[in-house]
């Protein structure tokens, strides 16, 4: 039931290569000196020309990275149908409100008992959507809606990440209260949003993509006041590799 | 630096490092660690401000940020307390509220000669005749009063402020010994603790005394225990568990599960003639100045007191190197024998049963007149004698700082034994510790804090049985230490001295004891009325220095007990705070289209449209409008609300929401829909495209998207249909390609057959355009052949660029909101909220065809619309034309015989039609083609001809072609 006109990955070639998907704030990133790279059909900010400083920010203060290219697919239906579909695709995972579950690089984020947002690396968006559609194709109706374009997302990373959120959000994000995997729909900078604690000091903030430029400005400004800065995808990937190595 | 004392181990200053700043243009040398107040006092500048009303000279009083006496302007920011503001190199400090200078203030005349004209409420009495002059009086009074001036330029008034939210298990307010002990104990038991204090350094009263080192050790302990210390951070209030605190440019908003109030107590001044002269200081203020900053508060001191606190202070001042000419103790027989012995040993004479009657001097104290007091505290004139001094250190007892507790819902109880109001009925999630609880002695305060900290932590489920047992033991011990009679000297704290001359009860607002007497005589005999009439307790000190004094005086004047007089309502803010801090960082959430950057590059004039930023035009409204008629135009309509409604009962769901049918809409077809409420009133409109058997794509107005989504969700929950709803408004960009050449442009960019036979009016097709997956809606809001292309936002820039590039050969132009408004008006397509209001229904809004009463099922607003149909339309929405080109103002009245009967909702000049067109609500009788109506617009009477069919392409030939 998913509709291709909602899916950036449904782009096709027309007198040349297929058009690349762009972040809703690419024009602002260009102004900030971003260097772009292509990833799974997306133009993604690799860095802002200062990789070392970006890494330092994530390690010592806070870095803010645009991750609008992450795939987001919503499954909605009867709670039993949703639970069964998620269980089938997430190796038996049972969802619990307030907590997201990471299976095979897909975050399963329950918004309500009958509504789940799946967040995936951009390479896997189409496959995940297809698998979800297949999982609910039989039995009671459930809708699978592609939301990659509808939701912008920023990663906020570093020891001052919580302090950055504290400037714009009233959520209790203390480490012992907002555990790894915690997921909460919440107002951020006076706009509707969702926050996922991916690991340690790394958080993912999701919001309506119309607010992408606003949220980017707000977060980078808050981060800079704490000594942080905007960072690119390369820095995040390096951090992920380091975390994996440590683990 | 001439007034510096020899170094002492408690001082905060670094004498090896000097800092320079300016005061009223003169260079001042300070030590690192000085406050502006201590540095100025050390430099010999004893007068720091002029008072609010009488412009009397004022100098340091409390040295703790409690009183109004040292307010100055620092680098353009008025209302800064010099006594607590640290010196920074190069700052420009200026006085406030004095002209032409602090030394010579012409407004001092109000003090010397103005008294008969300035009783309480004088602005309601003296300056009311003749009434026409009140605006002048008001201007003069406002100019004469006030405590500072803001910078004139907006840029000079702006500074970055922001909120910081903090959750905690336990919040401790107050960083004295009790607060620190509480924080330490709670943290030891595993609680996440925040402690806030308004001073720059934890320790409170301990810092200026012999226990300064232990205060510093305790402060280190709590930091080591993981307590987050916010200092200097003044708590502003208590709002249902949220405690905001101002620190620099940050407003901390701390929400904790448990609160501990360790707010201490406030030393009270004494009331006598001249009690506001520079040189009259609180005992604690004089001690702080000497101890923390090494500044000599005076050469020769007289200490006036009603408690043992003054006796202690006299010893401390003498030890610091200040000659104490005598202690004037209002008590005849009370007092600690130990302290009296120490004073005698130090050679300090104590005048028992004596009070200060007057402090004299012009701009600074030169001496005091003292007199013996009778049993009721009245001075005996025959016993008056003078004592030369340049410092009067006063202590009128202490008042527990209960304000935050009262804001939190606690009550205050008058405690005769301690002569103060103590907290009572404290809410269960709040603990009270230290002096504010009446646990004043330092060892007692520390235990009181530890008990409160343990109680708070244990009530959260932290700690062990052993900790509970320890708490029981500590409680018992604390009880023993606080039982029995109050410490000697605490029992009697009434003010000493007479009320002759100018005896100030309220230093902030220049309210004298005579003013209070006068107000009470006038009938303002309740404390709340007295407060409002005289403004006592309403100034920057928020009652710290004056509330107890005014209560006592009212009690004496009215014969009511102090308990009966009661306290005034405690309201935030408890501490002064700049408005900019309360405002916080400005957030202005704005939605932007995925091609917003392109609009900027194309020269779009961007404006607000609901919560979106949109291009109003690209600089040439006429050319943009005509391009749509003659070639092609492209407008970004991504702001439209977009919902995916899916499920087996989706059609039935829409049938119930809209007055027309949707379950019979064929997949791939589009139908217009008007949403209404229970009363049949129009709330939104848009198009609905059926995507497949189970799914519909619903568009809404730009500003109505959130409301429609909520409306749908609400009814879905009510009806419990098998339907799912997803808002994709912000994910999909939408561009309207319109104009006679739009088909030609589009055909070159897609493999879809765009011919009219294959892609007809009101068809919805899904196909890739320049490789971008699109939902293409053949609709025509602007009245020409057109296609609305909906695509994923991340691919929108490519689509936008490609359309403009391909359209260049067809004279395509991007067009903005204003040309769109002209184009849609030509078609009489309504704008909900502009052409409709809270009373408009589709039957009267020229859309009776959309209401399908023949539908079997009910729909929202059916009953109301049936009632309208039965009674007939009273008003109708019509179009009108004006031949002479006059464009009436939107909102102008339609009149009959000079009486308003309707109004113009939209009006524009149409470059295509070359005449003015508009829409208006008129009585149904006037809604006939050719009828002439009169529009009254700002004095002009404009004739217009009614037209009920669209002005442009009334038969829809262009749209369907």
PDB file of N, CA, C and O in Angstrom, chain B residues 41 47 136 167 177 183 191 235 249 285 319 406 409 425 441 475 714 737 805 832 834 849 907:
ATOM      1  N   UNK B  41      33.257  51.789  47.945  1.00  0.00           N
ATOM      2  CA  UNK B  41      33.349  52.179  49.360  1.00  0.00           C
ATOM      3  C   UNK B  41      34.807  52.354  49.753  1.00  0.00           C
ATOM      4  O   UNK B  41      35.173  53.319  50.434  1.00  0.00           O
ATOM      5  N   UNK B  47      28.297  57.367  48.871  1.00  0.00           N
ATOM      6  CA  UNK B  47      26.938  57.493  48.327  1.00  0.00           C
ATOM      7  C   UNK B  47      26.913  56.782  46.976  1.00  0.00           C
ATOM      8  O   UNK B  47      27.668  57.122  46.072  1.00  0.00           O
ATOM      9  N   UNK B 136       0.278  65.651  31.457  1.00  0.00           N
ATOM     10  CA  UNK B 136       1.529  66.367  31.710  1.00  0.00           C
ATOM     11  C   UNK B 136       2.120  65.937  33.058  1.00  0.00           C
ATOM     12  O   UNK B 136       3.313  65.636  33.175  1.00  0.00           O
ATOM     13  N   UNK B 167      16.251  18.448  35.499  1.00  0.00           N
ATOM     14  CA  UNK B 167      15.495  17.566  36.393  1.00  0.00           C
ATOM     15  C   UNK B 167      16.430  17.109  37.491  1.00  0.00           C
ATOM     16  O   UNK B 167      17.627  16.927  37.266  1.00  0.00           O
ATOM     17  N   UNK B 177      24.952  26.863  55.716  1.00  0.00           N
ATOM     18  CA  UNK B 177      25.354  25.599  56.345  1.00  0.00           C
ATOM     19  C   UNK B 177      24.231  24.561  56.283  1.00  0.00           C
ATOM     20  O   UNK B 177      24.484  23.381  56.011  1.00  0.00           O
ATOM     21  N   UNK B 183      22.188  19.066  51.191  1.00  0.00           N
ATOM     22  CA  UNK B 183      22.609  18.575  49.867  1.00  0.00           C
ATOM     23  C   UNK B 183      23.590  17.423  50.014  1.00  0.00           C
ATOM     24  O   UNK B 183      23.501  16.413  49.302  1.00  0.00           O
ATOM     25  N   UNK B 191      21.034  10.463  45.952  1.00  0.00           N
ATOM     26  CA  UNK B 191      20.123  11.329  45.193  1.00  0.00           C
ATOM     27  C   UNK B 191      20.904  12.211  44.226  1.00  0.00           C
ATOM     28  O   UNK B 191      22.048  12.574  44.480  1.00  0.00           O
ATOM     29  N   UNK B 235      16.986  32.052  43.273  1.00  0.00           N
ATOM     30  CA  UNK B 235      15.691  31.402  43.025  1.00  0.00           C
ATOM     31  C   UNK B 235      14.634  32.485  42.907  1.00  0.00           C
ATOM     32  O   UNK B 235      14.583  33.409  43.719  1.00  0.00           O
ATOM     33  N   UNK B 249      23.338  34.755  32.101  1.00  0.00           N
ATOM     34  CA  UNK B 249      22.397  34.866  30.989  1.00  0.00           C
ATOM     35  C   UNK B 249      21.478  33.651  30.893  1.00  0.00           C
ATOM     36  O   UNK B 249      20.809  33.450  29.897  1.00  0.00           O
ATOM     37  N   UNK B 285      26.004  43.391  57.140  1.00  0.00           N
ATOM     38  CA  UNK B 285      26.584  44.091  56.009  1.00  0.00           C
ATOM     39  C   UNK B 285      27.948  44.661  56.343  1.00  0.00           C
ATOM     40  O   UNK B 285      28.906  44.540  55.569  1.00  0.00           O
ATOM     41  N   UNK B 319      37.294  43.484  66.382  1.00  0.00           N
ATOM     42  CA  UNK B 319      38.386  42.591  66.020  1.00  0.00           C
ATOM     43  C   UNK B 319      38.923  42.918  64.629  1.00  0.00           C
ATOM     44  O   UNK B 319      40.114  42.781  64.358  1.00  0.00           O
ATOM     45  N   UNK B 406       5.985  29.979  51.025  1.00  0.00           N
ATOM     46  CA  UNK B 406       4.593  30.431  50.946  1.00  0.00           C
ATOM     47  C   UNK B 406       4.080  30.298  49.512  1.00  0.00           C
ATOM     48  O   UNK B 406       2.933  29.933  49.282  1.00  0.00           O
ATOM     49  N   UNK B 409       2.825  26.913  48.820  1.00  0.00           N
ATOM     50  CA  UNK B 409       1.600  26.468  49.461  1.00  0.00           C
ATOM     51  C   UNK B 409       1.687  26.359  50.971  1.00  0.00           C
ATOM     52  O   UNK B 409       0.702  26.004  51.635  1.00  0.00           O
ATOM     53  N   UNK B 425       2.549  24.113  57.919  1.00  0.00           N
ATOM     54  CA  UNK B 425       1.755  23.457  56.881  1.00  0.00           C
ATOM     55  C   UNK B 425       2.498  23.322  55.571  1.00  0.00           C
ATOM     56  O   UNK B 425       1.939  23.547  54.487  1.00  0.00           O
ATOM     57  N   UNK B 441      21.056  28.529  65.331  1.00  0.00           N
ATOM     58  CA  UNK B 441      22.461  28.343  65.699  1.00  0.00           C
ATOM     59  C   UNK B 441      23.149  27.401  64.720  1.00  0.00           C
ATOM     60  O   UNK B 441      22.533  26.474  64.191  1.00  0.00           O
ATOM     61  N   UNK B 475      16.961  13.200  64.173  1.00  0.00           N
ATOM     62  CA  UNK B 475      15.734  13.949  64.467  1.00  0.00           C
ATOM     63  C   UNK B 475      15.610  14.203  65.964  1.00  0.00           C
ATOM     64  O   UNK B 475      15.290  15.312  66.397  1.00  0.00           O
ATOM     65  N   UNK B 714      -9.718  13.038  16.134  1.00  0.00           N
ATOM     66  CA  UNK B 714     -10.728  13.073  17.189  1.00  0.00           C
ATOM     67  C   UNK B 714     -11.934  12.227  16.791  1.00  0.00           C
ATOM     68  O   UNK B 714     -12.416  11.403  17.563  1.00  0.00           O
ATOM     69  N   UNK B 737       1.891  23.742 -11.551  1.00  0.00           N
ATOM     70  CA  UNK B 737       2.311  24.189 -12.883  1.00  0.00           C
ATOM     71  C   UNK B 737       1.031  24.565 -13.616  1.00  0.00           C
ATOM     72  O   UNK B 737       0.191  23.706 -13.887  1.00  0.00           O
ATOM     73  N   UNK B 805      13.447  25.079 -15.993  1.00  0.00           N
ATOM     74  CA  UNK B 805      14.357  24.971 -17.141  1.00  0.00           C
ATOM     75  C   UNK B 805      13.584  24.609 -18.403  1.00  0.00           C
ATOM     76  O   UNK B 805      13.733  25.233 -19.446  1.00  0.00           O
ATOM     77  N   UNK B 832     -10.769  29.936   2.771  1.00  0.00           N
ATOM     78  CA  UNK B 832     -11.409  29.731   4.071  1.00  0.00           C
ATOM     79  C   UNK B 832     -10.718  30.629   5.096  1.00  0.00           C
ATOM     80  O   UNK B 832      -9.498  30.681   5.183  1.00  0.00           O
ATOM     81  N   UNK B 834     -10.830  33.807   5.014  1.00  0.00           N
ATOM     82  CA  UNK B 834     -10.867  35.168   4.462  1.00  0.00           C
ATOM     83  C   UNK B 834     -12.255  35.461   3.891  1.00  0.00           C
ATOM     84  O   UNK B 834     -12.866  36.461   4.225  1.00  0.00           O
ATOM     85  N   UNK B 849     -24.266  23.184  -4.062  1.00  0.00           N
ATOM     86  CA  UNK B 849     -24.107  21.937  -4.822  1.00  0.00           C
ATOM     87  C   UNK B 849     -23.256  20.900  -4.092  1.00  0.00           C
ATOM     88  O   UNK B 849     -23.326  19.714  -4.398  1.00  0.00           O
ATOM     89  N   UNK B 907     -10.751  41.573  -2.461  1.00  0.00           N
ATOM     90  CA  UNK B 907     -10.842  42.537  -3.573  1.00  0.00           C
ATOM     91  C   UNK B 907      -9.452  42.728  -4.168  1.00  0.00           C
ATOM     92  O   UNK B 907      -8.463  42.788  -3.444  1.00  0.00           O
TER      93      UNK B 907
END
